[in-house]
mmCIF file of C-alpha atoms in Angstrom:
data_model
loop_
_atom_site.group_PDB
_atom_site.id
_atom_site.type_symbol
_atom_site.label_atom_id
_atom_site.label_comp_id
_atom_site.label_asym_id
_atom_site.label_seq_id
_atom_site.Cartn_x
_atom_site.Cartn_y
_atom_site.Cartn_z
ATOM 1 C CA ASP A 133 -3.367 21.220 -2.842
ATOM 2 C CA ALA A 134 -4.720 20.777 -6.563
ATOM 3 C CA GLY A 135 -4.598 17.079 -6.385
ATOM 4 C CA VAL A 136 -3.258 14.767 -9.156
ATOM 5 C CA ILE A 137 -3.677 16.545 -12.505
ATOM 6 C CA GLN A 138 -4.191 14.685 -15.628
ATOM 7 C CA SER A 139 -4.348 15.927 -19.379
ATOM 8 C CA PRO A 140 -5.979 15.888 -21.721
ATOM 9 C CA ARG A 141 -9.271 14.903 -20.273
ATOM 10 C CA HIS A 142 -10.607 13.721 -23.500
ATOM 11 C CA GLU A 143 -8.527 12.378 -26.388
ATOM 12 C CA VAL A 144 -9.968 11.092 -29.861
ATOM 13 C CA THR A 145 -7.318 9.960 -32.161
ATOM 14 C CA GLU A 146 -7.191 7.751 -35.338
ATOM 15 C CA MET A 147 -5.804 4.205 -35.172
ATOM 16 C CA GLY A 148 -2.005 4.232 -35.812
ATOM 17 C CA GLN A 149 -1.504 7.724 -34.329
ATOM 18 C CA GLU A 150 0.694 8.285 -31.302
ATOM 19 C CA VAL A 151 -1.074 9.277 -28.040
ATOM 20 C CA THR A 152 0.544 10.884 -24.993
ATOM 21 C CA LEU A 153 -1.263 10.986 -21.691
ATOM 22 C CA ARG A 154 0.074 13.414 -18.997
ATOM 23 C CA CYS A 155 0.131 13.370 -15.203
ATOM 24 C CA LYS A 156 1.198 15.759 -12.407
ATOM 25 C CA LEU A 157 1.466 14.155 -9.122
ATOM 26 C CA ILE A 158 0.530 15.579 -5.664
ATOM 27 C CA SER A 159 3.468 17.507 -4.377
ATOM 28 C CA GLY A 160 5.564 15.332 -2.030
ATOM 29 C CA HIS A 161 4.128 12.033 -3.151
ATOM 30 C CA ASN A 162 6.888 9.706 -4.464
ATOM 31 C CA SER A 163 4.811 6.624 -5.921
ATOM 32 C CA LEU A 164 2.953 6.894 -9.172
ATOM 33 C CA PHE A 165 0.637 4.610 -10.580
ATOM 34 C CA TRP A 166 -0.995 4.221 -14.017
ATOM 35 C CA TYR A 167 -4.522 2.407 -14.167
ATOM 36 C CA ARG A 168 -6.709 1.724 -17.084
ATOM 37 C CA GLN A 169 -10.543 1.440 -16.629
ATOM 38 C CA THR A 170 -12.875 -0.576 -18.969
ATOM 39 C CA MET A 171 -16.180 -1.885 -18.401
ATOM 40 C CA MET A 172 -14.932 -5.565 -19.084
ATOM 41 C CA ARG A 173 -11.902 -5.511 -17.129
ATOM 42 C CA GLY A 174 -12.465 -2.886 -14.457
ATOM 43 C CA LEU A 175 -9.501 -1.020 -13.049
ATOM 44 C CA GLU A 176 -6.292 -2.624 -14.074
ATOM 45 C CA LEU A 177 -2.785 -1.493 -12.906
ATOM 46 C CA LEU A 178 -0.549 -0.922 -15.870
ATOM 47 C CA ILE A 179 2.649 0.331 -14.289
ATOM 48 C CA TYR A 180 3.936 1.964 -10.984
ATOM 49 C CA PHE A 181 7.064 3.927 -10.111
ATOM 50 C CA ASN A 182 8.669 4.606 -6.753
ATOM 51 C CA ASN A 183 11.051 7.522 -6.620
ATOM 52 C CA ASN A 184 10.872 7.991 -10.258
ATOM 53 C CA VAL A 185 12.028 4.230 -10.998
ATOM 54 C CA PRO A 186 9.474 1.895 -12.585
ATOM 55 C CA ILE A 187 8.962 -1.178 -10.180
ATOM 56 C CA ASP A 188 6.502 -3.316 -12.058
ATOM 57 C CA ASP A 189 5.378 -2.847 -15.642
ATOM 58 C CA SER A 190 3.879 -6.409 -15.898
ATOM 59 C CA GLY A 191 0.441 -4.821 -16.395
ATOM 60 C CA MET A 192 1.554 -2.873 -19.692
ATOM 61 C CA PRO A 193 -0.423 -4.815 -22.337
ATOM 62 C CA GLU A 194 2.107 -4.493 -25.093
ATOM 63 C CA ASP A 195 5.163 -2.920 -26.261
ATOM 64 C CA ARG A 196 3.013 -0.314 -27.964
ATOM 65 C CA PHE A 197 2.721 1.134 -24.352
ATOM 66 C CA SER A 198 5.542 2.857 -22.501
ATOM 67 C CA ALA A 199 5.628 5.238 -19.323
ATOM 68 C CA LYS A 200 8.185 7.492 -18.097
ATOM 69 C CA MET A 201 8.850 9.903 -15.098
ATOM 70 C CA PRO A 202 11.219 12.566 -16.288
ATOM 71 C CA ASN A 203 11.039 14.171 -13.034
ATOM 72 C CA ALA A 204 9.672 13.607 -9.432
ATOM 73 C CA SER A 205 6.535 15.283 -10.008
ATOM 74 C CA PHE A 206 5.566 14.419 -13.711
ATOM 75 C CA SER A 207 4.743 11.204 -15.705
ATOM 76 C CA THR A 208 3.529 10.238 -19.095
ATOM 77 C CA LEU A 209 1.950 7.372 -20.757
ATOM 78 C CA LYS A 210 2.536 6.822 -24.574
ATOM 79 C CA ILE A 211 0.738 4.438 -26.732
ATOM 80 C CA GLN A 212 2.279 4.071 -30.185
ATOM 81 C CA PRO A 213 0.676 3.077 -32.566
ATOM 82 C CA SER A 214 -2.677 3.401 -31.025
ATOM 83 C CA GLU A 215 -5.449 0.824 -31.833
ATOM 84 C CA PRO A 216 -9.337 0.792 -31.156
ATOM 85 C CA ARG A 217 -8.888 -1.729 -28.312
ATOM 86 C CA ASP A 218 -6.918 0.743 -26.422
ATOM 87 C CA SER A 219 -10.168 2.912 -25.948
ATOM 88 C CA ALA A 220 -10.503 3.147 -22.151
ATOM 89 C CA VAL A 221 -10.235 5.752 -19.307
ATOM 90 C CA TYR A 222 -6.649 5.986 -18.054
ATOM 91 C CA PHE A 223 -6.089 7.079 -14.512
ATOM 92 C CA CYS A 224 -2.730 7.955 -12.828
ATOM 93 C CA ALA A 225 -2.642 8.072 -9.046
ATOM 94 C CA SER A 226 0.035 8.986 -6.490
ATOM 95 C CA SER A 227 0.624 8.228 -2.860
ATOM 96 C CA PHE A 228 3.517 8.559 -0.348
ATOM 97 C CA LEU A 229 5.916 5.831 -0.568
ATOM 98 C CA SER A 230 5.506 4.936 3.129
ATOM 99 C CA ARG A 231 1.724 4.573 2.496
ATOM 100 C CA ALA A 232 1.673 3.385 -0.871
ATOM 101 C CA SER A 233 -1.969 1.822 -0.302
ATOM 102 C CA GLU A 234 -3.602 5.121 0.209
ATOM 103 C CA ALA A 235 -3.628 6.360 -3.478
ATOM 104 C CA PHE A 236 -5.027 9.585 -4.824
ATOM 105 C CA PHE A 237 -6.535 9.481 -8.269
ATOM 106 C CA GLY A 238 -6.721 11.931 -11.042
ATOM 107 C CA GLN A 239 -9.660 12.666 -12.878
ATOM 108 C CA GLY A 240 -8.742 10.543 -15.857
ATOM 109 C CA THR A 241 -8.182 10.809 -19.575
ATOM 110 C CA ARG A 242 -11.078 9.155 -21.613
ATOM 111 C CA LEU A 243 -9.160 7.852 -24.880
ATOM 112 C CA THR A 244 -11.069 6.993 -28.097
ATOM 113 C CA VAL A 245 -9.043 5.288 -30.872
ATOM 114 C CA VAL A 246 -11.245 5.335 -34.199
ATOM 115 C CA GLN B 183 -5.978 -14.089 -11.728
ATOM 116 C CA GLN B 184 -8.676 -12.009 -10.196
ATOM 117 C CA GLN B 185 -7.477 -11.518 -6.539
ATOM 118 C CA VAL B 186 -10.477 -9.440 -5.324
ATOM 119 C CA LYS B 187 -14.027 -10.564 -6.208
ATOM 120 C CA GLN B 188 -16.840 -8.115 -5.795
ATOM 121 C CA SER B 189 -20.494 -8.599 -5.752
ATOM 122 C CA PRO B 190 -23.160 -7.531 -6.761
ATOM 123 C CA GLN B 191 -22.333 -5.833 -9.933
ATOM 124 C CA SER B 192 -25.346 -3.360 -9.441
ATOM 125 C CA LEU B 193 -27.553 -2.732 -6.730
ATOM 126 C CA ILE B 194 -30.773 -0.697 -6.376
ATOM 127 C CA VAL B 195 -31.775 0.626 -3.027
ATOM 128 C CA GLN B 196 -34.689 2.666 -1.708
ATOM 129 C CA LYS B 197 -33.782 5.880 -0.075
ATOM 130 C CA GLY B 198 -33.203 5.221 3.694
ATOM 131 C CA GLY B 199 -32.358 1.635 3.245
ATOM 132 C CA ILE B 200 -29.236 -0.188 3.603
ATOM 133 C CA SER B 201 -26.747 -0.916 0.782
ATOM 134 C CA ILE B 202 -24.427 -3.903 1.228
ATOM 135 C CA ILE B 203 -21.464 -4.712 -1.014
ATOM 136 C CA ASN B 204 -19.387 -7.725 -0.626
ATOM 137 C CA CYS B 205 -15.871 -8.537 -1.404
ATOM 138 C CA ALA B 206 -13.787 -11.545 -1.205
ATOM 139 C CA TYR B 207 -9.894 -11.799 -1.518
ATOM 140 C CA GLU B 208 -7.315 -14.412 -2.228
ATOM 141 C CA ASN B 209 -3.953 -12.963 -1.482
ATOM 142 C CA THR B 210 -3.207 -13.377 2.232
ATOM 143 C CA ALA B 211 -0.441 -10.682 1.922
ATOM 144 C CA PHE B 212 -3.003 -8.037 1.786
ATOM 145 C CA ASP B 213 -2.976 -5.900 4.756
ATOM 146 C CA TYR B 214 -5.004 -2.886 3.747
ATOM 147 C CA PHE B 215 -8.619 -2.940 2.470
ATOM 148 C CA PRO B 216 -9.972 0.310 1.169
ATOM 149 C CA TRP B 217 -13.317 1.201 -0.501
ATOM 150 C CA TYR B 218 -13.471 3.675 -3.137
ATOM 151 C CA GLN B 219 -16.298 5.641 -4.529
ATOM 152 C CA GLN B 220 -16.447 6.891 -8.184
ATOM 153 C CA PHE B 221 -18.934 9.338 -9.576
ATOM 154 C CA PRO B 222 -19.395 9.549 -13.347
ATOM 155 C CA GLY B 223 -16.528 11.402 -15.031
ATOM 156 C CA LYS B 224 -14.446 11.652 -11.974
ATOM 157 C CA GLY B 225 -11.499 9.358 -10.664
ATOM 158 C CA PRO B 226 -12.093 7.163 -7.765
ATOM 159 C CA ALA B 227 -11.891 8.641 -4.363
ATOM 160 C CA LEU B 228 -11.038 6.874 -1.091
ATOM 161 C CA LEU B 229 -14.128 6.462 1.164
ATOM 162 C CA ILE B 230 -13.048 4.252 4.050
ATOM 163 C CA ALA B 231 -10.404 1.702 4.618
ATOM 164 C CA ILE B 232 -9.630 -1.032 7.200
ATOM 165 C CA ARG B 233 -6.643 -3.030 8.206
ATOM 166 C CA PRO B 234 -7.052 -6.905 9.369
ATOM 167 C CA ASP B 235 -6.335 -6.129 12.934
ATOM 168 C CA VAL B 236 -9.941 -5.063 13.543
ATOM 169 C CA SER B 237 -13.075 -6.473 12.553
ATOM 170 C CA GLU B 238 -15.075 -3.413 11.861
ATOM 171 C CA LYS B 239 -14.567 0.198 11.134
ATOM 172 C CA LYS B 240 -17.463 2.859 10.946
ATOM 173 C CA GLU B 241 -17.170 6.509 9.607
ATOM 174 C CA GLY B 242 -20.667 8.026 9.709
ATOM 175 C CA ARG B 243 -23.155 6.088 7.627
ATOM 176 C CA PHE B 244 -20.332 3.976 6.030
ATOM 177 C CA THR B 245 -19.189 0.589 7.758
ATOM 178 C CA ILE B 246 -16.591 -1.833 6.570
ATOM 179 C CA SER B 247 -16.989 -5.385 8.285
ATOM 180 C CA PHE B 248 -14.009 -7.518 7.968
ATOM 181 C CA ASN B 249 -13.756 -11.392 8.345
ATOM 182 C CA LYS B 250 -10.113 -12.313 8.118
ATOM 183 C CA SER B 251 -10.709 -16.278 8.406
ATOM 184 C CA ALA B 252 -13.101 -16.071 5.614
ATOM 185 C CA LYS B 253 -10.901 -13.620 3.544
ATOM 186 C CA GLN B 254 -14.107 -11.338 3.073
ATOM 187 C CA PHE B 255 -15.132 -7.858 3.787
ATOM 188 C CA SER B 256 -18.100 -5.744 3.032
ATOM 189 C CA LEU B 257 -19.223 -2.015 2.815
ATOM 190 C CA HIS B 258 -22.500 -1.062 4.592
ATOM 191 C CA ILE B 259 -24.090 2.148 3.820
ATOM 192 C CA MET B 260 -26.821 2.845 6.283
ATOM 193 C CA ASP B 261 -29.672 5.439 5.596
ATOM 194 C CA SER B 262 -28.674 5.405 1.757
ATOM 195 C CA GLN B 263 -29.225 8.685 0.104
ATOM 196 C CA PRO B 264 -29.614 9.504 -3.861
ATOM 197 C CA GLY B 265 -26.276 11.339 -3.426
ATOM 198 C CA ASP B 266 -24.693 7.951 -2.580
ATOM 199 C CA SER B 267 -25.538 6.750 -6.224
ATOM 200 C CA ALA B 268 -22.032 5.972 -7.550
ATOM 201 C CA THR B 269 -19.734 2.914 -8.525
ATOM 202 C CA TYR B 270 -18.075 1.512 -5.341
ATOM 203 C CA PHE B 271 -14.794 -0.375 -5.705
ATOM 204 C CA CYS B 272 -13.122 -2.645 -2.960
ATOM 205 C CA ALA B 273 -9.517 -3.233 -3.118
ATOM 206 C CA GLY B 274 -6.707 -4.950 -1.300
ATOM 207 C CA ALA B 275 -2.990 -4.079 -1.075
ATOM 208 C CA GLY B 276 0.136 -5.243 0.703
ATOM 209 C CA ASN B 277 3.441 -4.121 -0.059
ATOM 210 C CA THR B 278 2.215 -3.853 -3.719
ATOM 211 C CA PRO B 279 -0.199 -1.331 -5.328
ATOM 212 C CA LEU B 280 -3.976 -1.658 -4.952
ATOM 213 C CA VAL B 281 -5.702 -4.532 -6.687
ATOM 214 C CA PHE B 282 -9.466 -3.593 -7.358
ATOM 215 C CA GLY B 283 -12.664 -5.468 -7.485
ATOM 216 C CA LYS B 284 -14.689 -4.964 -10.609
ATOM 217 C CA GLY B 285 -17.097 -2.473 -8.899
ATOM 218 C CA THR B 286 -20.711 -2.127 -8.065
ATOM 219 C CA ARG B 287 -22.868 0.386 -9.503
ATOM 220 C CA LEU B 288 -25.250 1.468 -6.696
ATOM 221 C CA SER B 289 -28.521 3.575 -7.418
ATOM 222 C CA VAL B 290 -30.516 4.945 -4.561
ATOM 223 C CA ILE B 291 -34.011 5.836 -5.670
ATOM 224 C CA ALA B 292 -36.441 7.944 -3.875
#
């Protein structure tokens, strides 16, 4: 199994631009989590989905952030417009619904907004 | 509200020594306590995990000790090696996703 695949690995963008981060789940997994990692705040849960349905998006910092699961194996996290304070490493993780605690992480996308 | 508090923030251990990282949790609904290991440029990876029906779990050089009454758990790395140098995160989960501590950067020096 290839594991959770995220793209791009690195993204540098100018303030005000739209950024889209992509994630492919491990085959058969039906829970999907987006986390953000910063030095100050550590790993924060932004949003999670079960069976393609968003369950809790209370961690999404602002309306500028949105996430979708157009199908069972793929998710996107979009930031529009981006701001310098959005600079962080964004991880997605997936798991089986029945074992939602045992999450497998992708390698992350390092976002820099200048 | 920080539901999982982790200490220390950083730790330097001599090769062959014991590394100890501590965590305390607040949410009594948590029933799963994993430790994740993260190397630079990589995502966190599950290292070892425990459920609250046992007080200790050992896998090779890694041991979790769990104290339900104190709501605390710790990771012990025996015979620490330079290859163990990484950031370690404790976490808790119940019927909700993982809530992570802020991490401990471990450096094992020869």
